PDB file of C-alpha atoms and ligand atoms in Angstrom:
ATOM      1  CA  MET L  24       0.526  12.523  10.963  1.00 92.00           C
ATOM      2  CA  LYS L  25      -0.733  13.568   7.520  1.00 95.00           C
ATOM      3  CA  LYS L  26      -3.006  11.078   5.787  1.00 97.00           C
ATOM      4  CA  LEU L  27      -1.401   9.106   2.953  1.00 98.00           C
ATOM      5  CA  VAL L  28      -3.467   8.551  -0.181  1.00 98.00           C
ATOM      6  CA  ALA L  29      -1.835   5.911  -2.378  1.00 98.00           C
ATOM      7  CA  GLY L  30      -2.976   4.649  -5.781  1.00 98.00           C
ATOM      8  CA  ASN L  31      -2.271   1.206  -7.218  1.00 98.00           C
ATOM      9  CA  TRP L  32      -2.822   1.119 -10.965  1.00 98.00           C
ATOM     10  CA  LYS L  33      -2.173  -2.640 -11.113  1.00 98.00           C
ATOM     11  CA  MET L  34      -1.770  -3.791 -14.754  1.00 98.00           C
ATOM     12  CA  ASN L  35      -3.530  -0.730 -16.200  1.00 98.00           C
ATOM     13  CA  LEU L  36      -2.633   2.525 -17.956  1.00 98.00           C
ATOM     14  CA  LEU L  37       0.110   2.886 -20.554  1.00 98.00           C
ATOM     15  CA  PRO L  38       3.291   4.927 -20.298  1.00 98.00           C
ATOM     16  CA  SER L  39       1.845   7.168 -23.034  1.00 98.00           C
ATOM     17  CA  GLN L  40      -1.145   7.952 -20.786  1.00 98.00           C
ATOM     18  CA  VAL L  41       0.914   9.135 -17.817  1.00 98.00           C
ATOM     19  CA  SER L  42       1.448  12.693 -18.995  1.00 98.00           C
ATOM     20  CA  ASP L  43      -2.270  13.477 -19.445  1.00 98.00           C
ATOM     21  CA  TYR L  44      -3.070  11.806 -16.144  1.00 98.00           C
ATOM     22  CA  SER L  45      -0.420  13.771 -14.268  1.00 98.00           C
ATOM     23  CA  LYS L  46      -1.550  17.102 -15.722  1.00 98.00           C
ATOM     24  CA  SER L  47      -5.179  16.535 -14.704  1.00 98.00           C
ATOM     25  CA  PHE L  48      -4.241  15.151 -11.304  1.00 98.00           C
ATOM     26  CA  LEU L  49      -1.767  17.894 -10.433  1.00 97.00           C
ATOM     27  CA  ALA L  50      -4.246  20.561 -11.526  1.00 97.00           C
ATOM     28  CA  GLU L  51      -6.554  19.228  -8.804  1.00 96.00           C
ATOM     29  CA  VAL L  52      -4.131  18.350  -6.016  1.00 95.00           C
ATOM     30  CA  GLY L  53      -0.895  20.207  -6.737  1.00 86.00           C
ATOM     31  CA  LYS L  54      -1.580  22.670  -3.938  1.00 87.00           C
ATOM     32  CA  LEU L  55      -3.132  20.326  -1.364  1.00 91.00           C
ATOM     33  CA  ASP L  56      -0.461  20.230   1.288  1.00 90.00           C
ATOM     34  CA  GLY L  57      -2.394  18.515   4.051  1.00 93.00           C
ATOM     35  CA  VAL L  58      -2.064  15.061   2.522  1.00 96.00           C
ATOM     36  CA  ASP L  59       0.766  12.828   1.287  1.00 97.00           C
ATOM     37  CA  LEU L  60       0.275  11.394  -2.199  1.00 98.00           C
ATOM     38  CA  LEU L  61       1.713   8.287  -3.842  1.00 98.00           C
ATOM     39  CA  LEU L  62       1.052   6.542  -7.148  1.00 98.00           C
ATOM     40  CA  CYS L  63       2.156   3.007  -8.024  1.00 98.00           C
ATOM     41  CA  PRO L  64       2.014   2.499 -11.807  1.00 98.00           C
ATOM     42  CA  SER L  65       3.081  -0.622 -13.682  1.00 98.00           C
ATOM     43  CA  ASP L  66       6.834  -1.094 -14.170  1.00 98.00           C
ATOM     44  CA  THR L  67       6.869   0.181 -17.748  1.00 98.00           C
ATOM     45  CA  ALA L  68       5.064   3.392 -16.742  1.00 98.00           C
ATOM     46  CA  LEU L  69       7.420   4.093 -13.828  1.00 98.00           C
ATOM     47  CA  PRO L  70      10.001   6.209 -15.710  1.00 98.00           C
ATOM     48  CA  ALA L  71       7.257   8.363 -17.245  1.00 98.00           C
ATOM     49  CA  ALA L  72       5.605   8.753 -13.829  1.00 98.00           C
ATOM     50  CA  VAL L  73       8.856   9.680 -12.078  1.00 98.00           C
ATOM     51  CA  GLU L  74       9.412  12.304 -14.771  1.00 98.00           C
ATOM     52  CA  ALA L  75       5.838  13.636 -14.758  1.00 98.00           C
ATOM     53  CA  PHE L  76       5.703  13.994 -10.963  1.00 98.00           C
ATOM     54  CA  ARG L  77       9.241  15.330 -10.485  1.00 96.00           C
ATOM     55  CA  ASN L  78       9.127  18.513  -8.368  1.00 93.00           C
ATOM     56  CA  SER L  79       5.559  17.764  -7.362  1.00 96.00           C
ATOM     57  CA  ARG L  80       4.053  16.501  -4.110  1.00 93.00           C
ATOM     58  CA  VAL L  81       3.332  13.086  -5.627  1.00 97.00           C
ATOM     59  CA  ARG L  82       5.780  10.246  -4.893  1.00 98.00           C
ATOM     60  CA  VAL L  83       6.067   7.249  -7.192  1.00 98.00           C
ATOM     61  CA  GLY L  84       6.127   3.644  -5.990  1.00 98.00           C
ATOM     62  CA  ALA L  85       6.369   0.206  -7.594  1.00 98.00           C
ATOM     63  CA  GLN L  86       3.874  -2.617  -7.154  1.00 98.00           C
ATOM     64  CA  ASN L  87       6.418  -5.339  -6.445  1.00 98.00           C
ATOM     65  CA  MET L  88      10.141  -6.174  -6.546  1.00 98.00           C
ATOM     66  CA  HIS L  89      12.333  -9.253  -6.473  1.00 98.00           C
ATOM     67  CA  SER L  90      13.768 -10.536  -3.200  1.00 98.00           C
ATOM     68  CA  THR L  91      17.399 -10.355  -4.348  1.00 98.00           C
ATOM     69  CA  ARG L  92      19.507  -7.524  -5.746  1.00 97.00           C
ATOM     70  CA  SER L  93      20.333  -8.957  -9.162  1.00 97.00           C
ATOM     71  CA  GLY L  94      20.955 -12.207 -10.971  1.00 97.00           C
ATOM     72  CA  ALA L  95      19.505 -14.791 -13.314  1.00 98.00           C
ATOM     73  CA  PHE L  96      15.808 -14.131 -12.741  1.00 98.00           C
ATOM     74  CA  THR L  97      14.321 -13.721 -16.199  1.00 98.00           C
ATOM     75  CA  GLY L  98      11.421 -11.312 -16.314  1.00 97.00           C
ATOM     76  CA  GLU L  99      11.882  -9.878 -12.819  1.00 98.00           C
ATOM     77  CA  THR L 100      12.620  -6.325 -11.635  1.00 98.00           C
ATOM     78  CA  SER L 101      14.983  -5.649  -8.745  1.00 98.00           C
ATOM     79  CA  GLY L 102      14.597  -3.027  -6.062  1.00 98.00           C
ATOM     80  CA  GLU L 103      17.939  -1.583  -7.076  1.00 98.00           C
ATOM     81  CA  MET L 104      16.560  -0.929 -10.573  1.00 98.00           C
ATOM     82  CA  LEU L 105      13.541   0.812  -9.051  1.00 98.00           C
ATOM     83  CA  ALA L 106      15.592   2.976  -6.709  1.00 98.00           C
ATOM     84  CA  ASP L 107      17.920   3.888  -9.569  1.00 98.00           C
ATOM     85  CA  ILE L 108      15.132   5.544 -11.564  1.00 98.00           C
ATOM     86  CA  GLY L 109      13.776   7.539  -8.617  1.00 98.00           C
ATOM     87  CA  VAL L 110      11.096   5.247  -7.242  1.00 98.00           C
ATOM     88  CA  THR L 111      10.661   5.846  -3.480  1.00 98.00           C
ATOM     89  CA  HIS L 112       8.123   3.230  -2.300  1.00 98.00           C
ATOM     90  CA  VAL L 113       7.218  -0.376  -3.061  1.00 98.00           C
ATOM     91  CA  LEU L 114       4.063  -2.385  -2.365  1.00 98.00           C
ATOM     92  CA  LEU L 115       4.864  -5.799  -0.895  1.00 98.00           C
ATOM     93  CA  GLY L 116       2.610  -8.761  -0.253  1.00 97.00           C
ATOM     94  CA  HIS L 117      -0.383  -7.341  -2.096  1.00 97.00           C
ATOM     95  CA  SER L 118      -3.165  -9.936  -2.003  1.00 96.00           C
ATOM     96  CA  GLU L 119      -2.858 -10.497  -5.752  1.00 96.00           C
ATOM     97  CA  ARG L 120       0.841 -11.306  -5.242  1.00 97.00           C
ATOM     98  CA  ARG L 121      -0.041 -13.649  -2.383  1.00 96.00           C
ATOM     99  CA  HIS L 122      -3.055 -15.385  -3.869  1.00 94.00           C
ATOM    100  CA  VAL L 123      -2.532 -15.225  -7.655  1.00 96.00           C
ATOM    101  CA  PHE L 124       1.260 -15.535  -7.705  1.00 97.00           C
ATOM    102  CA  GLY L 125       1.707 -17.652  -4.582  1.00 97.00           C
ATOM    103  CA  GLU L 126       3.959 -15.356  -2.552  1.00 97.00           C
ATOM    104  CA  ASP L 127       4.351 -16.406   1.066  1.00 97.00           C
ATOM    105  CA  ASP L 128       5.354 -14.526   4.212  1.00 97.00           C
ATOM    106  CA  GLU L 129       8.949 -15.755   4.068  1.00 97.00           C
ATOM    107  CA  LEU L 130       9.431 -14.317   0.571  1.00 98.00           C
ATOM    108  CA  ILE L 131       7.696 -11.081   1.520  1.00 98.00           C
ATOM    109  CA  TYR L 132       9.968 -10.795   4.572  1.00 98.00           C
ATOM    110  CA  ALA L 133      13.064 -11.116   2.326  1.00 98.00           C
ATOM    111  CA  LYS L 134      11.713  -8.430   0.003  1.00 98.00           C
ATOM    112  CA  LEU L 135      10.895  -6.118   2.897  1.00 98.00           C
ATOM    113  CA  VAL L 136      14.363  -6.302   4.417  1.00 98.00           C
ATOM    114  CA  LEU L 137      15.962  -5.682   1.014  1.00 98.00           C
ATOM    115  CA  ALA L 138      13.632  -2.776   0.232  1.00 98.00           C
ATOM    116  CA  HIS L 139      14.733  -1.054   3.449  1.00 98.00           C
ATOM    117  CA  LYS L 140      18.400  -1.686   2.620  1.00 98.00           C
ATOM    118  CA  LEU L 141      17.915  -0.064  -0.774  1.00 98.00           C
ATOM    119  CA  GLY L 142      16.170   2.979   0.689  1.00 98.00           C
ATOM    120  CA  LEU L 143      12.747   2.039  -0.697  1.00 98.00           C
ATOM    121  CA  LYS L 144       9.863   2.479   1.741  1.00 98.00           C
ATOM    122  CA  PRO L 145       7.841  -0.727   1.827  1.00 98.00           C
ATOM    123  CA  ILE L 146       4.063  -0.811   2.115  1.00 98.00           C
ATOM    124  CA  LEU L 147       3.295  -4.227   3.554  1.00 98.00           C
ATOM    125  CA  CYS L 148      -0.201  -5.445   2.637  1.00 98.00           C
ATOM    126  CA  VAL L 149      -2.090  -7.882   4.834  1.00 98.00           C
ATOM    127  CA  GLY L 150      -5.703  -9.033   4.815  1.00 97.00           C
ATOM    128  CA  GLU L 151      -8.018 -11.971   5.291  1.00 97.00           C
ATOM    129  CA  LYS L 152     -10.127 -13.811   2.709  1.00 96.00           C
ATOM    130  CA  GLN L 153     -13.909 -13.935   2.930  1.00 94.00           C
ATOM    131  CA  GLU L 154     -14.014 -17.489   4.296  1.00 94.00           C
ATOM    132  CA  GLN L 155     -11.429 -16.606   6.937  1.00 96.00           C
ATOM    133  CA  ARG L 156     -13.553 -13.672   8.102  1.00 95.00           C
ATOM    134  CA  GLU L 157     -16.668 -15.838   8.119  1.00 93.00           C
ATOM    135  CA  SER L 158     -14.972 -18.534  10.198  1.00 96.00           C
ATOM    136  CA  GLY L 159     -13.838 -15.940  12.740  1.00 96.00           C
ATOM    137  CA  SER L 160     -10.117 -16.239  12.001  1.00 97.00           C
ATOM    138  CA  THR L 161      -9.452 -12.677  10.781  1.00 97.00           C
ATOM    139  CA  GLU L 162      -7.186 -11.738  13.697  1.00 98.00           C
ATOM    140  CA  GLN L 163      -5.289 -15.010  13.518  1.00 98.00           C
ATOM    141  CA  VAL L 164      -4.624 -14.469   9.781  1.00 98.00           C
ATOM    142  CA  LEU L 165      -3.526 -10.870  10.342  1.00 98.00           C
ATOM    143  CA  ARG L 166      -1.225 -11.947  13.170  1.00 98.00           C
ATOM    144  CA  GLU L 167       0.321 -14.709  11.019  1.00 97.00           C
ATOM    145  CA  GLN L 168       0.929 -12.378   8.073  1.00 97.00           C
ATOM    146  CA  PHE L 169       2.247  -9.634  10.337  1.00 97.00           C
ATOM    147  CA  GLU L 170       4.607 -11.896  12.260  1.00 96.00           C
ATOM    148  CA  GLY L 171       5.656 -13.864   9.177  1.00 96.00           C
ATOM    149  CA  SER L 172       6.809 -10.796   7.306  1.00 95.00           C
ATOM    150  CA  LEU L 173       7.593  -8.306  10.091  1.00 94.00           C
ATOM    151  CA  GLY L 174       8.238 -10.406  13.199  1.00 91.00           C
ATOM    152  CA  ARG L 175      12.007 -10.629  12.710  1.00 93.00           C
ATOM    153  CA  VAL L 176      12.490  -7.086  11.460  1.00 96.00           C
ATOM    154  CA  SER L 177      14.336  -4.697  13.802  1.00 96.00           C
ATOM    155  CA  ASN L 178      12.225  -2.117  15.602  1.00 97.00           C
ATOM    156  CA  GLU L 179      13.957   0.597  13.623  1.00 97.00           C
ATOM    157  CA  LEU L 180      12.908  -0.898  10.281  1.00 97.00           C
ATOM    158  CA  LEU L 181       9.458  -1.773  11.575  1.00 97.00           C
ATOM    159  CA  ALA L 182       8.911   1.855  12.554  1.00 97.00           C
ATOM    160  CA  ALA L 183       9.906   2.889   9.015  1.00 98.00           C
ATOM    161  CA  THR L 184       7.386   0.555   7.342  1.00 98.00           C
ATOM    162  CA  ILE L 185       3.880   1.393   6.140  1.00 98.00           C
ATOM    163  CA  VAL L 186       1.184  -1.231   6.728  1.00 98.00           C
ATOM    164  CA  ALA L 187      -1.910  -1.628   4.540  1.00 98.00           C
ATOM    165  CA  TYR L 188      -4.964  -3.573   5.679  1.00 98.00           C
ATOM    166  CA  GLU L 189      -6.693  -4.908   2.575  1.00 97.00           C
ATOM    167  CA  PRO L 190      -9.430  -7.458   3.233  1.00 96.00           C
ATOM    168  CA  VAL L 191      -9.331  -9.711   0.161  1.00 94.00           C
ATOM    169  CA  TRP L 192     -13.134  -9.832  -0.039  1.00 94.00           C
ATOM    170  CA  ALA L 193     -13.245  -6.039  -0.487  1.00 93.00           C
ATOM    171  CA  ILE L 194     -10.639  -5.738  -3.255  1.00 90.00           C
ATOM    172  CA  GLY L 195     -12.103  -4.927  -6.653  1.00 85.00           C
ATOM    173  CA  THR L 196     -15.493  -6.267  -5.556  1.00 88.00           C
ATOM    174  CA  GLY L 197     -17.303  -3.030  -4.749  1.00 84.00           C
ATOM    175  CA  LEU L 198     -17.757  -4.411  -1.199  1.00 84.00           C
ATOM    176  CA  THR L 199     -16.062  -1.995   1.183  1.00 84.00           C
ATOM    177  CA  ALA L 200     -15.461  -2.868   4.795  1.00 89.00           C
ATOM    178  CA  THR L 201     -17.669  -0.639   6.909  1.00 94.00           C
ATOM    179  CA  PRO L 202     -15.657   2.008   8.762  1.00 96.00           C
ATOM    180  CA  GLU L 203     -16.323   0.040  11.986  1.00 96.00           C
ATOM    181  CA  ILE L 204     -15.049  -3.270  10.560  1.00 96.00           C
ATOM    182  CA  ALA L 205     -12.002  -1.559   9.095  1.00 97.00           C
ATOM    183  CA  GLN L 206     -11.295   0.313  12.337  1.00 98.00           C
ATOM    184  CA  GLN L 207     -11.490  -2.926  14.335  1.00 98.00           C
ATOM    185  CA  ALA L 208      -8.859  -4.570  12.109  1.00 98.00           C
ATOM    186  CA  HIS L 209      -6.704  -1.439  12.163  1.00 98.00           C
ATOM    187  CA  ARG L 210      -6.861  -1.299  15.956  1.00 98.00           C
ATOM    188  CA  PHE L 211      -5.757  -4.927  16.080  1.00 98.00           C
ATOM    189  CA  LEU L 212      -2.834  -4.212  13.711  1.00 98.00           C
ATOM    190  CA  ARG L 213      -1.911  -1.204  15.855  1.00 98.00           C
ATOM    191  CA  SER L 214      -1.820  -3.494  18.892  1.00 98.00           C
ATOM    192  CA  LEU L 215       0.522  -5.887  17.033  1.00 98.00           C
ATOM    193  CA  LEU L 216       2.788  -2.937  16.251  1.00 98.00           C
ATOM    194  CA  GLY L 217       2.493  -1.896  19.890  1.00 98.00           C
ATOM    195  CA  GLU L 218       3.720  -5.296  21.109  1.00 97.00           C
ATOM    196  CA  LYS L 219       7.051  -4.459  19.487  1.00 96.00           C
ATOM    197  CA  LEU L 220       7.174  -0.677  19.359  1.00 97.00           C
ATOM    198  CA  GLY L 221       5.180   0.463  22.365  1.00 97.00           C
ATOM    199  CA  GLU L 222       4.069   4.091  22.041  1.00 96.00           C
ATOM    200  CA  ALA L 223       5.858   4.487  18.721  1.00 97.00           C
ATOM    201  CA  ALA L 224       3.222   2.218  17.136  1.00 98.00           C
ATOM    202  CA  SER L 225       1.101   5.320  16.673  1.00 97.00           C
ATOM    203  CA  THR L 226       3.635   6.749  14.205  1.00 97.00           C
ATOM    204  CA  VAL L 227       3.408   3.820  11.733  1.00 98.00           C
ATOM    205  CA  PRO L 228       0.804   4.600   9.053  1.00 98.00           C
ATOM    206  CA  ILE L 229      -1.849   1.910   8.580  1.00 98.00           C
ATOM    207  CA  LEU L 230      -3.719   2.339   5.284  1.00 98.00           C
ATOM    208  CA  TYR L 231      -7.068   0.809   4.390  1.00 97.00           C
ATOM    209  CA  GLY L 232      -7.573  -0.698   0.916  1.00 97.00           C
ATOM    210  CA  GLY L 233     -10.538  -2.383  -0.755  1.00 96.00           C
ATOM    211  CA  SER L 234     -13.078  -0.597  -2.971  1.00 94.00           C
ATOM    212  CA  VAL L 235     -12.218   2.868  -1.672  1.00 96.00           C
ATOM    213  CA  LYS L 236     -14.131   5.515  -3.650  1.00 96.00           C
ATOM    214  CA  PRO L 237     -14.695   9.259  -3.375  1.00 97.00           C
ATOM    215  CA  ALA L 238     -18.015   8.511  -1.624  1.00 96.00           C
ATOM    216  CA  ASN L 239     -16.592   6.407   1.221  1.00 96.00           C
ATOM    217  CA  ALA L 240     -13.032   7.748   1.646  1.00 97.00           C
ATOM    218  CA  ALA L 241     -13.762  10.523   4.155  1.00 97.00           C
ATOM    219  CA  GLU L 242     -15.714   8.285   6.522  1.00 97.00           C
ATOM    220  CA  LEU L 243     -13.074   5.556   6.414  1.00 97.00           C
ATOM    221  CA  MET L 244     -10.300   8.049   7.101  1.00 97.00           C
ATOM    222  CA  SER L 245     -12.196   9.613   9.996  1.00 97.00           C
ATOM    223  CA  GLN L 246     -11.566   6.421  12.017  1.00 97.00           C
ATOM    224  CA  PRO L 247      -8.835   6.855  14.631  1.00 97.00           C
ATOM    225  CA  ASP L 248      -6.519   4.097  13.368  1.00 98.00           C
ATOM    226  CA  ILE L 249      -6.993   4.640   9.609  1.00 98.00           C
ATOM    227  CA  ASP L 250      -4.085   6.796   8.466  1.00 98.00           C
ATOM    228  CA  GLY L 251      -4.820   6.783   4.768  1.00 98.00           C
ATOM    229  CA  VAL L 252      -6.018   4.619   1.889  1.00 98.00           C
ATOM    230  CA  LEU L 253      -4.633   2.375  -0.835  1.00 98.00           C
ATOM    231  CA  VAL L 254      -6.844   2.746  -3.882  1.00 98.00           C
ATOM    232  CA  GLY L 255      -7.027   0.441  -6.898  1.00 97.00           C
ATOM    233  CA  GLY L 256      -9.853   0.976  -9.397  1.00 97.00           C
ATOM    234  CA  ALA L 257     -10.704   4.518  -8.293  1.00 98.00           C
ATOM    235  CA  SER L 258      -7.104   5.669  -8.820  1.00 98.00           C
ATOM    236  CA  LEU L 259      -7.248   4.993 -12.567  1.00 98.00           C
ATOM    237  CA  LYS L 260      -9.087   8.255 -13.265  1.00 98.00           C
ATOM    238  CA  PRO L 261      -7.328  11.410 -12.085  1.00 98.00           C
ATOM    239  CA  ASP L 262     -10.571  13.111 -11.064  1.00 98.00           C
ATOM    240  CA  SER L 263     -11.770  10.308  -8.798  1.00 98.00           C
ATOM    241  CA  PHE L 264      -8.307   9.843  -7.283  1.00 98.00           C
ATOM    242  CA  ALA L 265      -8.121  13.604  -6.682  1.00 98.00           C
ATOM    243  CA  ALA L 266     -11.562  13.520  -5.041  1.00 98.00           C
ATOM    244  CA  ILE L 267     -10.278  10.851  -2.640  1.00 98.00           C
ATOM    245  CA  ALA L 268      -7.218  12.974  -1.844  1.00 97.00           C
ATOM    246  CA  LYS L 269      -9.481  15.935  -1.118  1.00 96.00           C
ATOM    247  CA  ALA L 270     -11.677  13.798   1.127  1.00 94.00           C
ATOM    248  CA  THR L 271      -8.837  13.760   3.671  1.00 88.00           C
ATOM    249  CA  LEU L 272      -9.109  17.480   4.334  1.00 82.00           C
TER     250      LEU L 272
HETATM  251  P1  PGA O 318      -9.634  -1.693  -5.299  1.00 66.71           P
HETATM  252  O1  PGA O 318      -8.147  -2.293  -5.073  1.00 66.71           O
HETATM  253  O2  PGA O 318      -9.613  -0.278  -4.750  1.00 66.71           O
HETATM  254  O3  PGA O 318      -9.859  -1.752  -6.769  1.00 66.71           O
HETATM  255  O4  PGA O 318     -10.565  -2.568  -4.511  1.00 66.71           O
HETATM  256  C1  PGA O 318      -7.411  -1.999  -3.916  1.00 66.71           C
HETATM  257  C2  PGA O 318      -6.070  -2.690  -3.968  1.00 66.71           C
HETATM  258  O5  PGA O 318      -5.983  -3.830  -4.428  1.00 66.71           O
HETATM  259  O6  PGA O 318      -5.039  -2.113  -3.545  1.00 66.71           O
END
């Protein structure tokens, strides 16, 4: 499968900055056809991003969505609203959603099922905290998050999901998991997929996220079970995000 390089702008960049970003980024990567590209801007920048990347190789995703289609949920955005403007992917269960906004596996499961129903491709994020790694419970945490949000999903939907391993201690800290540590977690996630999907587990992309930069992207993606990256800080500048995309080739 082609590598997937995904950017998560988090709560950064304005709608008015999207056009300049897209011009610089597309000038660098517009012709790279060996890699799949995705950008997840904030909700207000989504329409500008969908417009700027129309007819390009870059897909546009959201960073979150509500677990129901519509209703009295002041301040929330529904998946239907995202799909309606041309968004194709949605991040779910990002560690900031889990640990800053208190989302649990049950809620993430509801969002994931709805995203599939609406034709949005979910990217399910999982990852352990520093103290969980230090106490040796990384695999137990990954299994709990995986089963809590994917355990009851049909094999068909599971096979159409993207998984992202994002160790919480590596996000925004400058501490990247070594390629070996990342590969070990990815192999474990692949085995969890394999328990349900058998051979087809190899077709589900598992992305690595956590302080990915142009300097470490190629080595991370050379690992057998790392199918791409989810990039926060280094996706905010088109040149560094483009350098990461080129590191796949
Ligand atoms: P980072 O964020 O690359 O800034 O560490 C990654 C993420 O949270 O997806």
